[in-house]
Tab-separated table of C-alpha atoms and ligand atoms in Angstrom:
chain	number	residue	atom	x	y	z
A	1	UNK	CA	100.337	102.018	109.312
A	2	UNK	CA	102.461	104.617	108.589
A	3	UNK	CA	101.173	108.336	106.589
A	4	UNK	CA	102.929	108.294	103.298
A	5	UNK	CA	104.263	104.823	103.024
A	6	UNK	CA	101.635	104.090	99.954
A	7	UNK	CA	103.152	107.729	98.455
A	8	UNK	CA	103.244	106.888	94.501
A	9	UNK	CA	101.127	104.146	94.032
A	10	UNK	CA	98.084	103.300	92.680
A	11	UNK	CA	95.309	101.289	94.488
A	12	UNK	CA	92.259	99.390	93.176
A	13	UNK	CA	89.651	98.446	95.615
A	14	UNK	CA	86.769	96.074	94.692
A	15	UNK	CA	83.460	96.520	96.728
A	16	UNK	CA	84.843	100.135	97.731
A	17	UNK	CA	81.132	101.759	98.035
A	18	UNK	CA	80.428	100.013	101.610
A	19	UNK	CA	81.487	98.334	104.552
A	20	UNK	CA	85.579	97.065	104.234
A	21	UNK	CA	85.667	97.946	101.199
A	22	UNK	CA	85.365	101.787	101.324
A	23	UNK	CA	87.397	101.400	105.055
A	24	UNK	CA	90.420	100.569	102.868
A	25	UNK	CA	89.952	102.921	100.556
A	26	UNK	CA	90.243	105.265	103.600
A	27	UNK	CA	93.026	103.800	105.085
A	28	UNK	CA	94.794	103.386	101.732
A	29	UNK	CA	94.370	106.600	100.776
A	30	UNK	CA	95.292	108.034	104.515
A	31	UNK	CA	98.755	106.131	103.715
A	32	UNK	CA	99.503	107.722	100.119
A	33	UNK	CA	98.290	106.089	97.606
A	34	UNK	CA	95.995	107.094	94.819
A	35	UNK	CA	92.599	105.263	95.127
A	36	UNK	CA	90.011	103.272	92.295
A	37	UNK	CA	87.278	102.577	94.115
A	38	UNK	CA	85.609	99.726	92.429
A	39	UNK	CA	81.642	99.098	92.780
A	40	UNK	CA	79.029	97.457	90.983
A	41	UNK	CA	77.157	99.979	92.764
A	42	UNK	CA	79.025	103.581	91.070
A	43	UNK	CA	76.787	106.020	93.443
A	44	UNK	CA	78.105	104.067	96.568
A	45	UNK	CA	81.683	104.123	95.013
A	46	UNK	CA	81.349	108.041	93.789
A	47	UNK	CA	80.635	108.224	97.332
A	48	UNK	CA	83.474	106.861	98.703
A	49	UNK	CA	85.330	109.220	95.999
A	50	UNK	CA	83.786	112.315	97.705
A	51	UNK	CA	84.967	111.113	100.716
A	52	UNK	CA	88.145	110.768	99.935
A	53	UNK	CA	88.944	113.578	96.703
A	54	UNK	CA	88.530	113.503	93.015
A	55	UNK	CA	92.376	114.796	93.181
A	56	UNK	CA	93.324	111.430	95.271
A	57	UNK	CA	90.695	109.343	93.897
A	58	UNK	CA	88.139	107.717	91.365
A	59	UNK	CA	84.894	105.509	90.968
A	60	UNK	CA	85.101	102.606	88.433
A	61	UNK	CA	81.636	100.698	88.035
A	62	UNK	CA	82.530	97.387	87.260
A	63	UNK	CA	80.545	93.687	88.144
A	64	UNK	CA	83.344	91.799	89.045
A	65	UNK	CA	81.369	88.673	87.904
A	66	UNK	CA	81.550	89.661	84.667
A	67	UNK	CA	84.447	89.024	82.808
A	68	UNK	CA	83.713	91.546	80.387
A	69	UNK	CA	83.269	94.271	82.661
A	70	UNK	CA	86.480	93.507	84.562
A	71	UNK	CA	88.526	93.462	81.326
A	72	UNK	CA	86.899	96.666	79.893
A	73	UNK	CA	87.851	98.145	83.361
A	74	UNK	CA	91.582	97.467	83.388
A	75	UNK	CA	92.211	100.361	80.370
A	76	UNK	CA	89.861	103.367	82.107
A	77	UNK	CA	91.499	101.987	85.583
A	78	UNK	CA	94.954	102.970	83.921
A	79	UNK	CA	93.715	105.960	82.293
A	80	UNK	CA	92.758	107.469	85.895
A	81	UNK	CA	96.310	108.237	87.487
A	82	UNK	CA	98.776	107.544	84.183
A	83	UNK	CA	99.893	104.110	86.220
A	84	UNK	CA	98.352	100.607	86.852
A	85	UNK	CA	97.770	99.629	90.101
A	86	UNK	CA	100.088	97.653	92.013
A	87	UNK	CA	97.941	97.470	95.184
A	88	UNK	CA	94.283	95.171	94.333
A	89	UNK	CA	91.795	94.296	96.847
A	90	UNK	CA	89.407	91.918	96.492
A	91	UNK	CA	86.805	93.174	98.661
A	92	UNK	CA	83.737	92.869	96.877
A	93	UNK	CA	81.545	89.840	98.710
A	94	UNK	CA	77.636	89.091	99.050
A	95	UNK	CA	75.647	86.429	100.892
A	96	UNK	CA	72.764	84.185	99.701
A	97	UNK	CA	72.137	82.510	103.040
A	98	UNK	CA	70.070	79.089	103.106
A	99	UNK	CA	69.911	75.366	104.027
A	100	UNK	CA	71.467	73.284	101.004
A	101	UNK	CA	67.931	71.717	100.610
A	102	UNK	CA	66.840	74.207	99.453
A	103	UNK	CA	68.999	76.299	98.141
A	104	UNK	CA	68.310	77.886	94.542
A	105	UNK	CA	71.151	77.160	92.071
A	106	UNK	CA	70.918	81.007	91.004
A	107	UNK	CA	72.086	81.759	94.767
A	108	UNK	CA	74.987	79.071	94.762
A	109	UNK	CA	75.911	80.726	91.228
A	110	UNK	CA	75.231	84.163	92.685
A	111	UNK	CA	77.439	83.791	95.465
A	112	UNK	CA	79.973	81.491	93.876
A	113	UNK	CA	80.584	84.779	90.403
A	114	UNK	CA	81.169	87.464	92.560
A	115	UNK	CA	83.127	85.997	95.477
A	116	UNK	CA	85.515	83.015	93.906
A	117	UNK	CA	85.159	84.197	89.993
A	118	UNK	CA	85.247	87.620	90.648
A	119	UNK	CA	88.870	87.643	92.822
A	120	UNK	CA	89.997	85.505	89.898
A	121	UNK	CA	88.750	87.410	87.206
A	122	UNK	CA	90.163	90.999	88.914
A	123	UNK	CA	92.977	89.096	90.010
A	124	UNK	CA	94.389	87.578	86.791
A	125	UNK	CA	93.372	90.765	84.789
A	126	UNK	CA	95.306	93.015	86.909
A	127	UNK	CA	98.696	91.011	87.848
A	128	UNK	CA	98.645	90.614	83.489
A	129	UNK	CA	98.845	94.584	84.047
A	130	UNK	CA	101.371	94.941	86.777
A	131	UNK	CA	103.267	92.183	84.379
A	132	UNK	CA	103.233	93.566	81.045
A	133	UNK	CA	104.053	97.202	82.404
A	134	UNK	CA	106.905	95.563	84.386
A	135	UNK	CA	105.868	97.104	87.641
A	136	UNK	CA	107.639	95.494	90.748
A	137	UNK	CA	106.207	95.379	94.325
A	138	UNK	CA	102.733	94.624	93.460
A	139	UNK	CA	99.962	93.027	95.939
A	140	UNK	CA	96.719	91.883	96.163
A	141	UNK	CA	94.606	91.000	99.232
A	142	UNK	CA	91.713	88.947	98.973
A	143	UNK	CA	88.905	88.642	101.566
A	144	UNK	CA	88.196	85.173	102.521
A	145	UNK	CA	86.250	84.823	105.593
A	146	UNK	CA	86.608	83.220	109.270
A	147	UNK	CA	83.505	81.282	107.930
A	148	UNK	CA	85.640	79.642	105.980
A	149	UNK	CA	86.801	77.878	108.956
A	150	UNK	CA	83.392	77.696	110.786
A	151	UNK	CA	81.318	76.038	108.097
A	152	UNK	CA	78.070	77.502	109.406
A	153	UNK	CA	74.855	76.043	108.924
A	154	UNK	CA	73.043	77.525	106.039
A	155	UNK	CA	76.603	79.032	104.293
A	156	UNK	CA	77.280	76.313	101.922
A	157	UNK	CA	78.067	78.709	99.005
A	158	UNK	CA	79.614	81.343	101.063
A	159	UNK	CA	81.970	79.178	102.996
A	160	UNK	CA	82.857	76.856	99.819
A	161	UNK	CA	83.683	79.969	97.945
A	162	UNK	CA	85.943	81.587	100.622
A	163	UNK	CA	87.425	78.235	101.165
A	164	UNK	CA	88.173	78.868	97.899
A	165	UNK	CA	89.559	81.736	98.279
A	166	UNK	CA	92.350	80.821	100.622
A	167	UNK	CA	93.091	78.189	98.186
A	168	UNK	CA	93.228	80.545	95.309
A	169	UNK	CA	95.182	82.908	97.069
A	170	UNK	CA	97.670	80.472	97.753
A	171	UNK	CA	98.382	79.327	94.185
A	172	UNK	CA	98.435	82.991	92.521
A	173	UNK	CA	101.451	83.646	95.293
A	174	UNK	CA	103.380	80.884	94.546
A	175	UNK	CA	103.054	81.735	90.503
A	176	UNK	CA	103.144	85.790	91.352
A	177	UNK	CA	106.053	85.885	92.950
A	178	UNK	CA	108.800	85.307	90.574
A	179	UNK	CA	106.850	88.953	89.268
A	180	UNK	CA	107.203	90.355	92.198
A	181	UNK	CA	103.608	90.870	93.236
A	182	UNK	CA	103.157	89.102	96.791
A	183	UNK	CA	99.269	87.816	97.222
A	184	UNK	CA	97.463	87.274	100.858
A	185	UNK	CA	94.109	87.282	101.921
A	186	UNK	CA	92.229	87.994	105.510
A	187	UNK	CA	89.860	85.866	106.856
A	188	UNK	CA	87.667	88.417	108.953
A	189	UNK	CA	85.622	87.783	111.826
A	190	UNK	CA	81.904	89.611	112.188
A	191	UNK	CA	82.468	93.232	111.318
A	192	UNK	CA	80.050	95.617	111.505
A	193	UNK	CA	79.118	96.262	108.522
A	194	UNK	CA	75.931	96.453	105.576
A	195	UNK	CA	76.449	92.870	104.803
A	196	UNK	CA	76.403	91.696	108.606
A	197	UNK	CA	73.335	94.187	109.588
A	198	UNK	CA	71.067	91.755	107.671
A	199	UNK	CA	71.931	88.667	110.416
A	200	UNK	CA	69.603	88.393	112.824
A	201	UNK	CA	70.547	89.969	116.387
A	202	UNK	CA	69.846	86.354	117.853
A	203	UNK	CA	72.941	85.290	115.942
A	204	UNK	CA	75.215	88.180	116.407
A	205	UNK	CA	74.996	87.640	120.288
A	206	UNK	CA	76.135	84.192	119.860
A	207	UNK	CA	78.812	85.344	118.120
A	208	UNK	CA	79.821	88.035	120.241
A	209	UNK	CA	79.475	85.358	123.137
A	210	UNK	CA	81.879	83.143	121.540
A	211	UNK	CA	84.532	86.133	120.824
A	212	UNK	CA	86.858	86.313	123.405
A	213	UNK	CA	87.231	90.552	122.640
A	214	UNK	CA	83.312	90.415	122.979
A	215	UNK	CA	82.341	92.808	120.313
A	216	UNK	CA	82.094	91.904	116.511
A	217	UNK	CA	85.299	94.098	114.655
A	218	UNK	CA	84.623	97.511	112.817
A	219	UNK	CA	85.442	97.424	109.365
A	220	UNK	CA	88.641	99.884	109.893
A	221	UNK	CA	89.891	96.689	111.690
A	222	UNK	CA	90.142	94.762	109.037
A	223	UNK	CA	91.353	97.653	106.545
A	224	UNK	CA	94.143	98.187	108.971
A	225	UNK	CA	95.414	94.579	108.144
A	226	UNK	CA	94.997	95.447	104.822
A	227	UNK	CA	96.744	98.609	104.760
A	228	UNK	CA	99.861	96.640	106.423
A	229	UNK	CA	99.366	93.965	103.427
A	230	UNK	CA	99.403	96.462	100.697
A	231	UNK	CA	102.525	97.777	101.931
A	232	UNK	CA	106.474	97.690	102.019
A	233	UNK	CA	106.221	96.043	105.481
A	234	UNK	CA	104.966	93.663	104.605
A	235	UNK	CA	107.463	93.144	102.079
A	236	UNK	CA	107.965	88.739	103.268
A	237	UNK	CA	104.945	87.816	103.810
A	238	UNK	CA	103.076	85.759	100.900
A	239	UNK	CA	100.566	83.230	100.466
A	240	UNK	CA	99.220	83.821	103.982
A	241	UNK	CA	96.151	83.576	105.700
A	242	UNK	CA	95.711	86.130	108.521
A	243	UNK	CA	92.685	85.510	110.502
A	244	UNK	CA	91.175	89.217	112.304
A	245	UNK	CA	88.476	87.769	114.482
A	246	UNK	CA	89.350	89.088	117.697
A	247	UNK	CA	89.663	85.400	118.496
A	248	UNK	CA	86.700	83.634	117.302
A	249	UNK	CA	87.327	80.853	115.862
B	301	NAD	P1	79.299	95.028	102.192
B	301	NAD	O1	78.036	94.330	101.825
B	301	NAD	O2	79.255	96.117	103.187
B	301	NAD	O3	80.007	95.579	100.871
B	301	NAD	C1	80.177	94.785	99.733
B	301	NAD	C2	80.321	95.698	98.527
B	301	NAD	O4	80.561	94.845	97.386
B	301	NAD	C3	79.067	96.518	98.211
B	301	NAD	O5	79.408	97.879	98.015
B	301	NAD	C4	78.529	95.894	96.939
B	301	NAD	O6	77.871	96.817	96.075
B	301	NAD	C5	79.808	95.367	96.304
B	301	NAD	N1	79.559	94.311	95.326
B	301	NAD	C6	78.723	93.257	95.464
B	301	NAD	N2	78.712	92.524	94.331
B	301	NAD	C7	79.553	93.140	93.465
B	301	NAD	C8	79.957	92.869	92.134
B	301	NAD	N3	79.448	91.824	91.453
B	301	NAD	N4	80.844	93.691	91.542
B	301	NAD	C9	81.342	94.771	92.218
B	301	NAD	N5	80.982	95.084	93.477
B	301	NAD	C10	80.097	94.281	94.100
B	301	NAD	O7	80.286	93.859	102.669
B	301	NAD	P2	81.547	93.916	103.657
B	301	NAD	O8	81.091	93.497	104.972
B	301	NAD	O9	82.295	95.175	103.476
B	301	NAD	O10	82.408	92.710	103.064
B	301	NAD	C11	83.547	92.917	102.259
B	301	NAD	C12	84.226	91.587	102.024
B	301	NAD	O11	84.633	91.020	103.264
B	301	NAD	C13	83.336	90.551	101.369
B	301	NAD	O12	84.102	89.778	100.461
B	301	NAD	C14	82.882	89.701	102.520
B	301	NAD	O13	82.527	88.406	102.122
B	301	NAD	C15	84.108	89.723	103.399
B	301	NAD	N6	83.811	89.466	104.799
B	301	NAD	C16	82.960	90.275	105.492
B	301	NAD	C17	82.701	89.987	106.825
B	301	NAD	C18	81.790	90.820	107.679
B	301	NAD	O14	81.511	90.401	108.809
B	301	NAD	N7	81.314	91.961	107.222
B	301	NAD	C19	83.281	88.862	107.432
B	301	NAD	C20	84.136	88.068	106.680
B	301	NAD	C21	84.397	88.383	105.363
């Protein structure tokens, strides 16, 4: 993407203090824009912020599973640069990995509040911004997930909820867009990441057998899809999809 195209606006990044998340805030930040990075985790997100520059950036600690938290966040997120954001990213994920036998309810709930309820809950609260202060341009990327797709064994809540995603993405573009604010998500591949170092190596060499680029993708990857996303290049595409696997399928 190109230096200085995000010059002006505001960005709000969800699960900024690690893996993707923090990668866009990078990227986002590398392109112009002002950057809220977004954690449950604030020292991981103060980290990014260090990274980055208090001057160009700030940490938010919010639980995106928490609609409280989300909607208390929307008034300090303002306060931070004067503006609301106009670019969201709806990176924060986790995993509860097990066979549906036996699978607690507290990890399908787990997994089901911070990936499906949080991008609706940070979602909705922050297109009613971008609305009600009549700012044009606006978009939000969601992460779904190639697994999605795959429907791996022991994923039941993670792949129904970024099924779910894709779905939800889809609807909040066709009802965003008569505001202006376009709405995609990226269904990723195995990145390199925190929440990927916890698979067992057995599984990642399958998977890097089965990717035609043979590697699993680094998280700037996937933030450079985003970066594109989030900006005026982007400016037709809606209600998409885009799968960064390096082929996997
Ligand atoms: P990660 O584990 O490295 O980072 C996730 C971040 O989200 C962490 O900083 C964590 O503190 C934060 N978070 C978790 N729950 C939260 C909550 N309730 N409120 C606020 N923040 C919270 O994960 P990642 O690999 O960077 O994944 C980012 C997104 O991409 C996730 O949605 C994930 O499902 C998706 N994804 C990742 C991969 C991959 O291979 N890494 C593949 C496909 C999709």
């Amino acid at each position: 993407m190109s230096v200085g195209v995000l010059a002006g606006k505001v960005a709000l990044v969800t699960g900024a203090g690690s893996g993707i998340g923090r990668a866009t805030c990078r990227l986002l930040a590398r392109d112009g824009a002002k950057v809220i990075a977004v954690d449950r985790n604030l020292k991981a997100a103060q980290e990014t912020v260090q990274e980055l520059g208090s001057d160009r950036s700030a940490a938010l600690e919010v639980d995106v599973s928490s609609a409280q938290s989300v909607q208390s966040s929307v008034a300090e997120a303002l306060k931070k640069f004067q503006q609301a954001p106009t670019i969201v990213v709806n990176s924060a994920g986790i995993t509860r990995d097990g066979y549906l036998l036996k699978m607690p309810e507290r990890d399908y709930d787990d997994v089901y509040g911070v990936n499906l309820k949080g991008t609706f809950l940070v979602t909705q609260a922050y297109a009613k911004a971008m609305i009600e202060q009549k700012l044009e341009n606006g978009t939000i990327v969601n992460l779904s997930s190639i697994v999605a797709k795959m429907n791996n064994v022991g994923q039941a809540n993670y792949a129904a909820t970024k099924a779910g995603v894709i779905s939800f993405t889809e609807v909040a573009s066709k009802e965003f867009g008569k505001f202006g604010i376009r709405v995609n998500c990226i269904l990723p591949g195995y990145i390199d990441t925190p929440m990927v170092a916890v698979v067992p190596d057995s599984v990642k060499q399958q998977v890097v057998q089965r990717c035609p680029l043979g590697r699993l993708g680094q998280p700037e990857e996937i933030a450079e899809v985003i970066a594109f996303l989030a900006s005026p290049q982007s400016s037709y595409v809606n209600g998409a999809a885009i799968e960064v696997t390096g082929g996997l399928k």
